[in-house]
XYZ file of C-alpha atoms in Angstrom:
384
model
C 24.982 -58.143 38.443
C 26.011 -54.588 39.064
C 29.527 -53.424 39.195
C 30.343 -50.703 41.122
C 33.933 -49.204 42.030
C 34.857 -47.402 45.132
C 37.133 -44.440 45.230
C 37.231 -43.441 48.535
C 35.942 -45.257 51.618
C 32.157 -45.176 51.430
C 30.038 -45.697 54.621
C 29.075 -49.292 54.554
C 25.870 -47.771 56.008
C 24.871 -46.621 52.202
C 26.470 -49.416 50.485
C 24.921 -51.999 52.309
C 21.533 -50.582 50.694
C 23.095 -52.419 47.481
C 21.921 -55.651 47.964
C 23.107 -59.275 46.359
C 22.503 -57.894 43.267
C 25.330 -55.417 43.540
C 29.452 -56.111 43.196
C 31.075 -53.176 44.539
C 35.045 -52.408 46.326
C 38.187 -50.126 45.593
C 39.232 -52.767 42.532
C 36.502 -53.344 40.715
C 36.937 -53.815 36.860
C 34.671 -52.505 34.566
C 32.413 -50.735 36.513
C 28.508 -49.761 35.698
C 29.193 -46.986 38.542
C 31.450 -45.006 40.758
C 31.250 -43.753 43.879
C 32.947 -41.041 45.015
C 33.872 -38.219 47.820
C 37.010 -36.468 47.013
C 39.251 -38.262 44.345
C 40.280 -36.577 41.472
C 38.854 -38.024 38.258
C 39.556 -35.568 35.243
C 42.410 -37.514 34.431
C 40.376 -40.777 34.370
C 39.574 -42.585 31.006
C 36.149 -43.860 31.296
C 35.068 -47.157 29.843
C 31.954 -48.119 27.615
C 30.183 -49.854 30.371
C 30.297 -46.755 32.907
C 26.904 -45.322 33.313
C 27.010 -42.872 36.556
C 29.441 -41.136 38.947
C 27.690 -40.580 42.123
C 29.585 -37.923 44.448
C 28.945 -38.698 48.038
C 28.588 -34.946 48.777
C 27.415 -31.903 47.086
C 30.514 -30.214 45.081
C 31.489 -31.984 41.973
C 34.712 -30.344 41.095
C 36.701 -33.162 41.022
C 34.719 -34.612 38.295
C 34.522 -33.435 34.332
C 30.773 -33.179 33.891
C 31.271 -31.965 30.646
C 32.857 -34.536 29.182
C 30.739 -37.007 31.565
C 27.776 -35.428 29.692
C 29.270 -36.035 25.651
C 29.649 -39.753 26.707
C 26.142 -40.231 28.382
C 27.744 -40.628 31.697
C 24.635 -39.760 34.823
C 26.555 -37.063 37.472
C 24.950 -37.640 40.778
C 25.258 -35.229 43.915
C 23.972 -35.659 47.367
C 22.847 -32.240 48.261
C 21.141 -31.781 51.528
C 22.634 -34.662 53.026
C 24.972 -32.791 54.661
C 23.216 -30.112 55.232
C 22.726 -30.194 58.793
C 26.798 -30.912 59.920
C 27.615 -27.718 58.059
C 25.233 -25.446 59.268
C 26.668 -26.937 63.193
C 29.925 -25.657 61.804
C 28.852 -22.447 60.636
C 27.358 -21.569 63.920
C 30.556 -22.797 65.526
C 32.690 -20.671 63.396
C 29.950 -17.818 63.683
C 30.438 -17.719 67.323
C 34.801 -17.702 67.319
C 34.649 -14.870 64.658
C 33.335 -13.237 67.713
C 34.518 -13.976 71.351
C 38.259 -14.851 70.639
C 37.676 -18.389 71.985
C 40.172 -19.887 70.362
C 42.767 -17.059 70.561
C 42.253 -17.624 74.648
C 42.335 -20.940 74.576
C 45.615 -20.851 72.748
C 47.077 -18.225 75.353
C 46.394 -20.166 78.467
C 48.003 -22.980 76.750
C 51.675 -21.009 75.733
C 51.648 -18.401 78.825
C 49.660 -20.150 81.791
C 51.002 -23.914 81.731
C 53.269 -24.373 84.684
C 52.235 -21.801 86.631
C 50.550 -23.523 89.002
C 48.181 -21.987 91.857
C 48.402 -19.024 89.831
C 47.041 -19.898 87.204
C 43.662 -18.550 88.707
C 44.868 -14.989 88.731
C 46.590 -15.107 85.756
C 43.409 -16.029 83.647
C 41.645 -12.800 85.804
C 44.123 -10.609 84.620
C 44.565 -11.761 81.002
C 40.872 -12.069 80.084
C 40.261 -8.701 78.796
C 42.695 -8.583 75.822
C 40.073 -11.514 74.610
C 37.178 -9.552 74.544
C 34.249 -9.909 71.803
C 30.669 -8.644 70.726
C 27.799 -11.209 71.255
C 26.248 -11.832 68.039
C 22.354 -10.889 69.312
C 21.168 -7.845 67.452
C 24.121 -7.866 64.583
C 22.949 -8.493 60.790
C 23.965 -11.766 59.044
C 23.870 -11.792 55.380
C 23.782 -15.038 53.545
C 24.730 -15.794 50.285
C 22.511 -18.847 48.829
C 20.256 -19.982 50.497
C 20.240 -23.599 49.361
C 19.767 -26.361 52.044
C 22.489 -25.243 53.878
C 22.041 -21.373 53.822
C 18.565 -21.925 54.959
C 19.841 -24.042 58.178
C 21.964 -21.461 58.797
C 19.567 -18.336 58.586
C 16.959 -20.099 60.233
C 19.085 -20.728 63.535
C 20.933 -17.252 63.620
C 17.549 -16.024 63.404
C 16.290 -18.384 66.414
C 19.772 -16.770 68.357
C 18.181 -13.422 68.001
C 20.569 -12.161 65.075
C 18.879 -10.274 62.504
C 18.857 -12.046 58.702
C 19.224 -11.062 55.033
C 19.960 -13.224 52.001
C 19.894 -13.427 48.495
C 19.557 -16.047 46.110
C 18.632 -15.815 42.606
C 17.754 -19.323 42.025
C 15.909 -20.157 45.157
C 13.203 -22.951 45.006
C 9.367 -22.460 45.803
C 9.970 -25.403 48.420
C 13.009 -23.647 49.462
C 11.503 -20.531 50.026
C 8.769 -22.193 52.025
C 11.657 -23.531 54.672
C 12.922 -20.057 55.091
C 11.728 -18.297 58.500
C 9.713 -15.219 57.414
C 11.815 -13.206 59.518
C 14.568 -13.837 56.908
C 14.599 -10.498 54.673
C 15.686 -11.528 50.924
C 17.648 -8.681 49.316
C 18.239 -8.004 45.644
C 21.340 -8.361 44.747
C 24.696 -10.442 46.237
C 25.927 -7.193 46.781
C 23.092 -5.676 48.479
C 23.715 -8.176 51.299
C 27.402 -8.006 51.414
C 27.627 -4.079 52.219
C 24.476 -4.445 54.861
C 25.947 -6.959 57.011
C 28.120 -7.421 60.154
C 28.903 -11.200 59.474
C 28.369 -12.638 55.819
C 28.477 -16.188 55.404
C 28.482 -17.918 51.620
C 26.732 -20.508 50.383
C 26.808 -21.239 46.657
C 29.183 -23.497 44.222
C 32.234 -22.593 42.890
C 31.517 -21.457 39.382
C 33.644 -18.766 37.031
C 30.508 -16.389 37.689
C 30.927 -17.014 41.843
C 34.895 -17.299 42.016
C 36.131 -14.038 43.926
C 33.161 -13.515 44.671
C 34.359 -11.606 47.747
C 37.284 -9.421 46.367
C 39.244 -5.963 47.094
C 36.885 -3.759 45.303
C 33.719 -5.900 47.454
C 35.476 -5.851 50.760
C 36.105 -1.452 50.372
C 31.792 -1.299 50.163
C 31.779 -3.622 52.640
C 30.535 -2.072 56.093
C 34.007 -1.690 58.522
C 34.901 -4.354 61.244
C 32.905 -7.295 58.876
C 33.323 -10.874 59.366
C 33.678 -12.721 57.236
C 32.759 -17.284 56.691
C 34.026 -19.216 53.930
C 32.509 -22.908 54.838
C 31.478 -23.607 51.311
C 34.474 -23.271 48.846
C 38.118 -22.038 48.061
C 37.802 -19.506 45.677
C 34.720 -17.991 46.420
C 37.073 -15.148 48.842
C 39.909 -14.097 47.075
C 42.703 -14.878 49.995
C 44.988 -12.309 49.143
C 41.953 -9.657 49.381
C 40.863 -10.731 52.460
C 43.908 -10.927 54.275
C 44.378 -7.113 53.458
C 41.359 -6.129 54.560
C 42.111 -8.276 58.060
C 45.601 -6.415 58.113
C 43.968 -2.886 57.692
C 41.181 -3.846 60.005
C 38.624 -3.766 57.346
C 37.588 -7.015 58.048
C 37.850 -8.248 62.030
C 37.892 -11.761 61.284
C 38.111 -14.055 58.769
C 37.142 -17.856 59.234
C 37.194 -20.281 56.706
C 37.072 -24.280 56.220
C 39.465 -24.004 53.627
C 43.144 -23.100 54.182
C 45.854 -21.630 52.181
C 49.177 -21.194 52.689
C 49.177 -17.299 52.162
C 46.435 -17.048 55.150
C 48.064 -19.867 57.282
C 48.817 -18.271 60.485
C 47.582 -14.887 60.039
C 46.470 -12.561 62.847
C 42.325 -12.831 62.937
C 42.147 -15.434 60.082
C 41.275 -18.905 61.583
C 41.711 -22.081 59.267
C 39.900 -25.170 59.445
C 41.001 -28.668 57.730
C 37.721 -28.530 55.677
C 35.415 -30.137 58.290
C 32.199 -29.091 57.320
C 30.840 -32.622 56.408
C 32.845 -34.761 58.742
C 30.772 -36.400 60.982
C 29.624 -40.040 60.995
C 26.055 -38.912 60.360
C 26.979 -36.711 57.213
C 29.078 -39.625 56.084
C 26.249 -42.307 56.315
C 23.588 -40.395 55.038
C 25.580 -39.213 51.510
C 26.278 -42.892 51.195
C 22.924 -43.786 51.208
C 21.712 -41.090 49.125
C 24.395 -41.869 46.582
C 23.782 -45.398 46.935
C 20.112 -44.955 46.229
C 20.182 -42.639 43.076
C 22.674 -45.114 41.895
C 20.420 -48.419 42.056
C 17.554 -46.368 40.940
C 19.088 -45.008 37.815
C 20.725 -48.865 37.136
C 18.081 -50.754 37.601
C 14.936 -48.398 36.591
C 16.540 -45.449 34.522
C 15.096 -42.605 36.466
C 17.335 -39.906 37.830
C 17.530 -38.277 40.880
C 19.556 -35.046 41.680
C 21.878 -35.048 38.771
C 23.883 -31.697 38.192
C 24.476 -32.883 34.126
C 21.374 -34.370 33.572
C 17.641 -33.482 33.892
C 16.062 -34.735 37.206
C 13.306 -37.396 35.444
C 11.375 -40.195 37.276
C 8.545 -42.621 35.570
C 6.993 -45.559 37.433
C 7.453 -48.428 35.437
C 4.510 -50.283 33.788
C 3.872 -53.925 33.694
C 6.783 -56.112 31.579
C 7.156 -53.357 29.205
C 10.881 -53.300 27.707
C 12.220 -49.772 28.834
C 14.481 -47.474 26.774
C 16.353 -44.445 28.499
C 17.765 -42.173 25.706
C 20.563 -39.916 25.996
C 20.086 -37.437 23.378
C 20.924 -33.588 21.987
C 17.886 -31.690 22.936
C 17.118 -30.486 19.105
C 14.061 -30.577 16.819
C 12.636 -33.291 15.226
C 14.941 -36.066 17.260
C 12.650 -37.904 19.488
C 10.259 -38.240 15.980
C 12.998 -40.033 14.620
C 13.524 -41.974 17.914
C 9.492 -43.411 17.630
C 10.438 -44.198 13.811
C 12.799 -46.944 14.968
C 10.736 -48.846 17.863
C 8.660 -51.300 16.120
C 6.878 -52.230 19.748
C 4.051 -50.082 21.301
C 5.228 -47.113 23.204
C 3.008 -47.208 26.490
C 4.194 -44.500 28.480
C 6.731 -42.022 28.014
C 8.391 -39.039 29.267
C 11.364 -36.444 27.870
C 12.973 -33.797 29.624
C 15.703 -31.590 28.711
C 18.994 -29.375 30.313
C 20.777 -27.025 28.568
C 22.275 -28.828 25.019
C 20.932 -32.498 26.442
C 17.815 -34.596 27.094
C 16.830 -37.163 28.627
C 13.781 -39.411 27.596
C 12.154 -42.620 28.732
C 10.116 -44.636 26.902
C 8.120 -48.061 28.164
C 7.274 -50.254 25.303
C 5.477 -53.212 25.154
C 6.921 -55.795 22.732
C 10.571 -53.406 22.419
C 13.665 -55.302 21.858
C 17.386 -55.442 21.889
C 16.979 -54.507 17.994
C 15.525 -51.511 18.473
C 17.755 -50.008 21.025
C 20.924 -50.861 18.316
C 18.495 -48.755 15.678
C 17.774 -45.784 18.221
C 21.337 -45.577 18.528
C 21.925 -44.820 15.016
C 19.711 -41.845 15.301
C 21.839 -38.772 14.504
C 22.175 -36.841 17.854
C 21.620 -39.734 20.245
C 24.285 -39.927 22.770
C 23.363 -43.385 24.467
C 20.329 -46.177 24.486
C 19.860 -47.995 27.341
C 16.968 -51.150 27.136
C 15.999 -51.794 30.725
């Protein structure tokens, strides 16, 4: 039996792909797992038994993968899964950094209310002040083009906006989703001074925080717009809202609000909805749900951000060992010194300072997992 705590509310959608085998709720003790969407857990003291934080979304700020790493601990994202309720938001936000939709829906509210028959005449006469370019024609540049930067390209292209990009660490199978029409630049900055609208896409990361600063916004072409749907810090807010006061920058519209920006002429502030729907919700619980029981019950590891990605189809009744390890010379000899069954398959990969390697062994036991521990440099044994 699996034990897995809850942090937040996950859709029983994913954690009804559990099964019997599985304990799981907001007071579990002890847990093998967590599941996650927004709680803060760098404060957390983690317990011998946890193996694996899975984040029911694609940041993982709010958890210390470093230290998750030192004690063998599996980080788990869910990237892709919601994917598709950003990129609707995006486009939404796209279109009001344009046409002053909700700066006219706003006015008929506070000056039209009341007025009766009038009203009709009164939304004839206003209507110009709320004036705005369509969108067909102008230049989008996107920064990242991960699964959601690649949504997003690929439908301003379909509304007949021309697209550039950049991306330094963009897949082969990425690359393959991305409309040919796209045009991939060199450099972040290549795309931010060649655009009418920019729209980011990447994590939040000391190289990628103010990303979007004073000294970017001045090369940046005049009247830009400027989307923030993927994380605070990525647009420096006191930078942006001088370049909206100085008319640098038309518009700025972000999913994540501050208080300096709060209220600001042509800076519109969403209450970070990128991922809430019901079908974003359901389908990072079952993604998180699924790496989960894989990783307990089989060892394999899908779309970890501290861990190497690593998957081996198990063989027969062989006892499996999944070793956490330093990724130096010489260890994984010294590993195969201490398993006195024969190794049958294996596999090793490695990320950054860490590895990750898998071994199926036919007559392994308990022993030799306690001996493989003892190997200088292994972080954690685990005999499946």
């Amino acid at each position: 039996m699996f034990n897995i705590l809850t942090l937040n509310k996950i859709s029983n959608v994913g954690t009804s792909h559990l099964g019997d085998n599985y304990n799981y709720g907001d007071d579990v003790q002890n847990p093998d797992a967590v599941l996650v969407r927004s709680a803060a857990m760098h404060d957390m003291e983690f317990s011998d038994n946890l193996l694996a934080i899975a984040r029911a979304g694609a940041g993982t700020n709010n958890i210390p993968k470093d230290k998750c790493t030192e004690q063998g601990i599996v980080v788990f994202n869910t990237p892709g899964a919601n994917a598709n309720a950003v990129k609707e938001l995006v486009i939404a936000g796209l279109l009001i950094s344009s046409r002053k939709i909700t700066e006219g829906i706003e006015w008929e509210k506070a000056a039209l209310k009341g007025n009766g028959d009038a009203v009709g005449k009164m939304v004839e006469k206003g209507k110009s002040q709320f004036v705005g370019p369509e969108i067909k024609g102008k230049t989008l540049g996107v920064i990242g083009l991960g699964a959601i930067g690649i949504l997003v390209a690929n439908c301003a292209e379909a509304l007949g906006m021309k697209v550039i990009g950049y991306d330094p660490f963009m897949s082969v199978g990425n690359a393959l989703k991305l409309d040919s029409a796209v045009k991939l630049m060199k450099s972040n900055e290549e795309v931010m001074t060649n655009c009418d609208y920019l729209t980011i896409h990447v994590p939040l990361t000391p190289e990628t925080k103010d990303l979007v600063d004073a000294d970017m916004i001045a090369k940046m072409r005049d009247g830009v717009r400027i989307l923030n749907f993927s994380r605070d810090g990525l647009v420096n807010s006191t930078a942006v809202l001088e370049g909206v006061k100085s008319g640098k920058v038309s518009k700025y519209v972000t999913d994540f609000a501050t208080d300096d920006i709060l209220g600001e002429e042509n800076i519109i502030c969403m209450p970070h909805l990128g991922a809430s729907t019901p079908e974003s919700e359901e389908n990072c619980a079952v993604m998180a749900c699924d790496q989960v029981m894989e990783y307990l019950e089989n060892g394999n590891i899908i779309n970890s951000v501290n861990y190497p990605a690593i998957s081996l189809a198990r063989s027969g009744d062989d006892t499996r060992f999944c070793v956490m390890h330093k990724n130096v010379p010489e260890l994984l000899k010294k590993v195969l010194s201490e398993i006195s069954g024969n190794v049958e398959n294996m596999l090793s990969k490695s990320r950054g300072d860490y590895a990750y390697t898998i071994f199926d062994v036919a007559g392994g036991n308990a022993a030799d997992a306690e001996k493989i521990s003892a190997v200088d440099g292994v972080v954690r044994v685990r005999a499946i």
